[in-house]
Amino acid sequence: MFGGSIQATPAGSISSVSPDEKLHALSLTRFHFMTLKEFHSHLFSGDSVSTSIPDYQAFILNTGLNAFLASGERETMLLEALRQNKGVHLRFKAPMQTSEYQIAPYPGREIAFQLQPEVREVAITVDIQPLLDGPIAFKIKIQKGNDTFDYNVNWSGELVF
């Protein structure tokens, strides 16, 4: 789907970037960064963006975007992704409730056991591809197991269907 991906790495693991290079990356990616922050703020605001995305997908996007936006290397990664026409690749695990239940001891005296939904950790991949010269600022792809969800985000931070 995307031209490729750049693995998101922990802060400081990108080869040493000088302050001038960071400033250059910040100046070139500021509009992309502002758009991504705007989209992120819309996820749980109750507007059309948040109501058009199922809650679990919004949770996944929120988790991935929190990690990316909090990274000290976000501008450098965005600039590198733009230069290479690739996406920033985020991998993490998220809890997912299954349709199965398990019997668990209950801490109170009235009930001996309780049924609880089984929760498993699921591998998640989020690809964020910044784009240039068009009405779409980002293509975002979520992959959860065999399920794939694609989103296009315009320069106002809104989903485009």
Coordinates of C-alpha atoms in Angstrom, one line a residue:
M1 CA 0.0 0.0 0.0
F2 CA 2.7 2.5 1.0
G3 CA 6.0 3.0 -0.7
G4 CA 7.7 1.4 2.3
S5 CA 8.2 2.2 5.9
I6 CA 10.8 3.5 8.3
Q7 CA 10.9 1.7 11.7
A8 CA 10.1 4.0 14.5
T9 CA 12.9 3.9 16.9
P10 CA 13.3 5.1 20.5
A11 CA 14.5 8.7 21.0
G12 CA 18.2 9.1 20.5
S13 CA 18.7 5.9 18.5
I14 CA 18.7 7.8 15.1
S15 CA 22.3 8.5 14.3
S16 CA 23.4 11.7 16.0
V17 CA 21.4 14.6 14.6
S18 CA 22.9 18.0 15.0
P19 CA 20.7 20.9 16.4
D20 CA 20.8 22.5 13.0
E21 CA 19.5 19.4 11.3
K22 CA 16.7 19.1 13.9
L23 CA 15.8 22.8 13.3
H24 CA 15.8 22.1 9.5
A25 CA 13.6 19.0 9.9
L26 CA 11.2 21.0 12.2
S27 CA 10.9 23.8 9.7
L28 CA 10.2 21.4 6.8
T29 CA 7.7 19.2 8.6
R30 CA 5.8 21.7 10.8
F31 CA 2.6 21.6 8.7
H32 CA 2.6 17.8 8.7
F33 CA 3.2 17.8 12.4
M34 CA 0.4 20.3 13.1
T35 CA -2.0 18.3 10.9
L36 CA -1.1 15.1 12.8
K37 CA -1.6 16.8 16.2
E38 CA -5.0 18.2 15.0
F39 CA -6.1 14.7 13.8
H40 CA -5.0 13.3 17.1
S41 CA -7.0 15.8 19.1
H42 CA -10.1 15.0 17.1
L43 CA -10.0 11.3 17.9
F44 CA -12.0 11.6 21.2
S45 CA -13.6 15.0 20.8
G46 CA -17.1 13.8 19.7
D47 CA -16.9 15.4 16.3
S48 CA -17.2 13.7 12.9
V49 CA -13.7 12.3 13.0
S50 CA -14.3 10.5 16.4
T51 CA -17.7 9.3 15.5
S52 CA -16.6 7.8 12.1
I53 CA -13.9 5.6 13.7
P54 CA -14.8 2.6 15.9
D55 CA -13.7 3.0 19.5
Y56 CA -11.0 0.2 19.3
Q57 CA -9.5 1.7 16.2
A58 CA -9.5 5.1 17.8
F59 CA -7.7 3.5 20.8
I60 CA -5.1 2.0 18.5
L61 CA -4.6 5.3 16.7
N62 CA -4.4 7.2 20.0
T63 CA -1.7 4.7 21.3
G64 CA 0.4 4.9 18.2
L65 CA 0.1 8.7 17.8
N66 CA 0.9 9.3 21.5
A67 CA 4.1 7.3 21.1
F68 CA 5.1 9.0 17.9
L69 CA 4.2 12.6 18.9
A70 CA 6.0 12.2 22.2
S71 CA 9.2 11.0 20.4
G72 CA 12.1 13.4 20.4
E73 CA 12.9 12.3 16.9
R74 CA 9.5 12.8 15.3
E75 CA 10.4 15.7 13.0
T76 CA 13.6 13.9 11.8
M77 CA 11.6 10.7 11.2
L78 CA 8.9 12.6 9.3
L79 CA 11.5 14.4 7.1
E80 CA 13.2 11.1 6.3
A81 CA 9.9 9.5 5.5
L82 CA 9.0 12.4 3.1
R83 CA 12.4 12.3 1.5
Q84 CA 12.2 8.5 0.8
N85 CA 8.4 8.5 0.1
K86 CA 7.9 6.0 2.9
G87 CA 5.9 5.8 6.1
V88 CA 6.9 5.8 9.7
H89 CA 6.3 2.2 11.0
L90 CA 5.1 1.9 14.6
R91 CA 4.8 -1.6 16.3
F92 CA 3.3 -2.2 19.7
K93 CA 1.0 -4.6 21.5
A94 CA -2.5 -3.7 22.7
P95 CA -5.0 -5.5 24.9
M96 CA -8.0 -7.0 23.1
Q97 CA -11.1 -8.6 24.6
T98 CA -11.9 -11.9 23.1
S99 CA -15.3 -13.6 22.9
E100 CA -14.1 -16.2 25.5
Y101 CA -14.6 -15.9 29.3
Q102 CA -12.5 -17.2 32.1
I103 CA -13.4 -18.1 35.7
A104 CA -11.5 -15.9 38.2
P105 CA -11.6 -15.9 42.0
Y106 CA -13.7 -13.1 43.5
P107 CA -12.1 -11.2 46.4
G108 CA -15.4 -10.8 48.2
R109 CA -17.1 -13.3 50.5
E110 CA -20.5 -13.4 48.8
I111 CA -19.3 -14.8 45.5
A112 CA -16.7 -17.6 45.1
F113 CA -15.9 -17.0 41.4
Q114 CA -16.7 -14.6 38.7
L115 CA -16.7 -14.8 34.9
Q116 CA -14.3 -12.3 33.2
P117 CA -13.8 -11.7 29.6
E118 CA -10.5 -13.0 28.4
V119 CA -8.1 -10.3 27.3
R120 CA -5.1 -11.0 25.1
E121 CA -2.2 -8.9 23.9
V122 CA -2.4 -8.4 20.1
A123 CA 0.4 -7.2 17.9
I124 CA -0.5 -3.9 16.2
T125 CA 1.3 -2.1 13.3
V126 CA 0.5 1.5 12.5
D127 CA 2.1 3.1 9.3
I128 CA 2.0 6.8 9.0
Q129 CA 2.9 8.1 5.6
P130 CA 3.3 11.8 5.1
L131 CA 2.4 13.0 1.6
L132 CA 3.2 16.2 -0.4
D133 CA 1.5 18.2 -3.0
G134 CA -2.1 17.1 -2.7
P135 CA -5.2 17.4 -0.6
I136 CA -4.2 14.4 1.6
A137 CA -1.5 15.1 4.2
F138 CA -1.2 11.5 5.5
K139 CA -2.2 8.0 4.7
I140 CA -2.5 6.0 7.9
K141 CA -2.7 2.2 7.9
I142 CA -3.5 0.0 11.0
Q143 CA -2.8 -3.7 10.8
K144 CA -4.2 -5.9 13.7
G145 CA -3.7 -9.5 12.9
N146 CA -5.4 -10.2 9.6
D147 CA -7.5 -7.0 9.8
T148 CA -6.3 -3.8 7.9
F149 CA -7.8 -0.4 8.2
D150 CA -6.8 2.5 6.0
Y151 CA -7.4 6.2 6.6
N152 CA -6.6 9.4 4.6
V153 CA -6.2 12.6 6.6
N154 CA -6.5 16.0 5.0
W155 CA -4.5 19.1 5.9
S156 CA -7.2 20.2 8.4
G157 CA -6.7 17.0 10.4
E158 CA -10.0 15.4 9.2
L159 CA -10.6 12.0 7.7
V160 CA -11.3 11.9 4.0
F161 CA -13.4 9.0 2.7

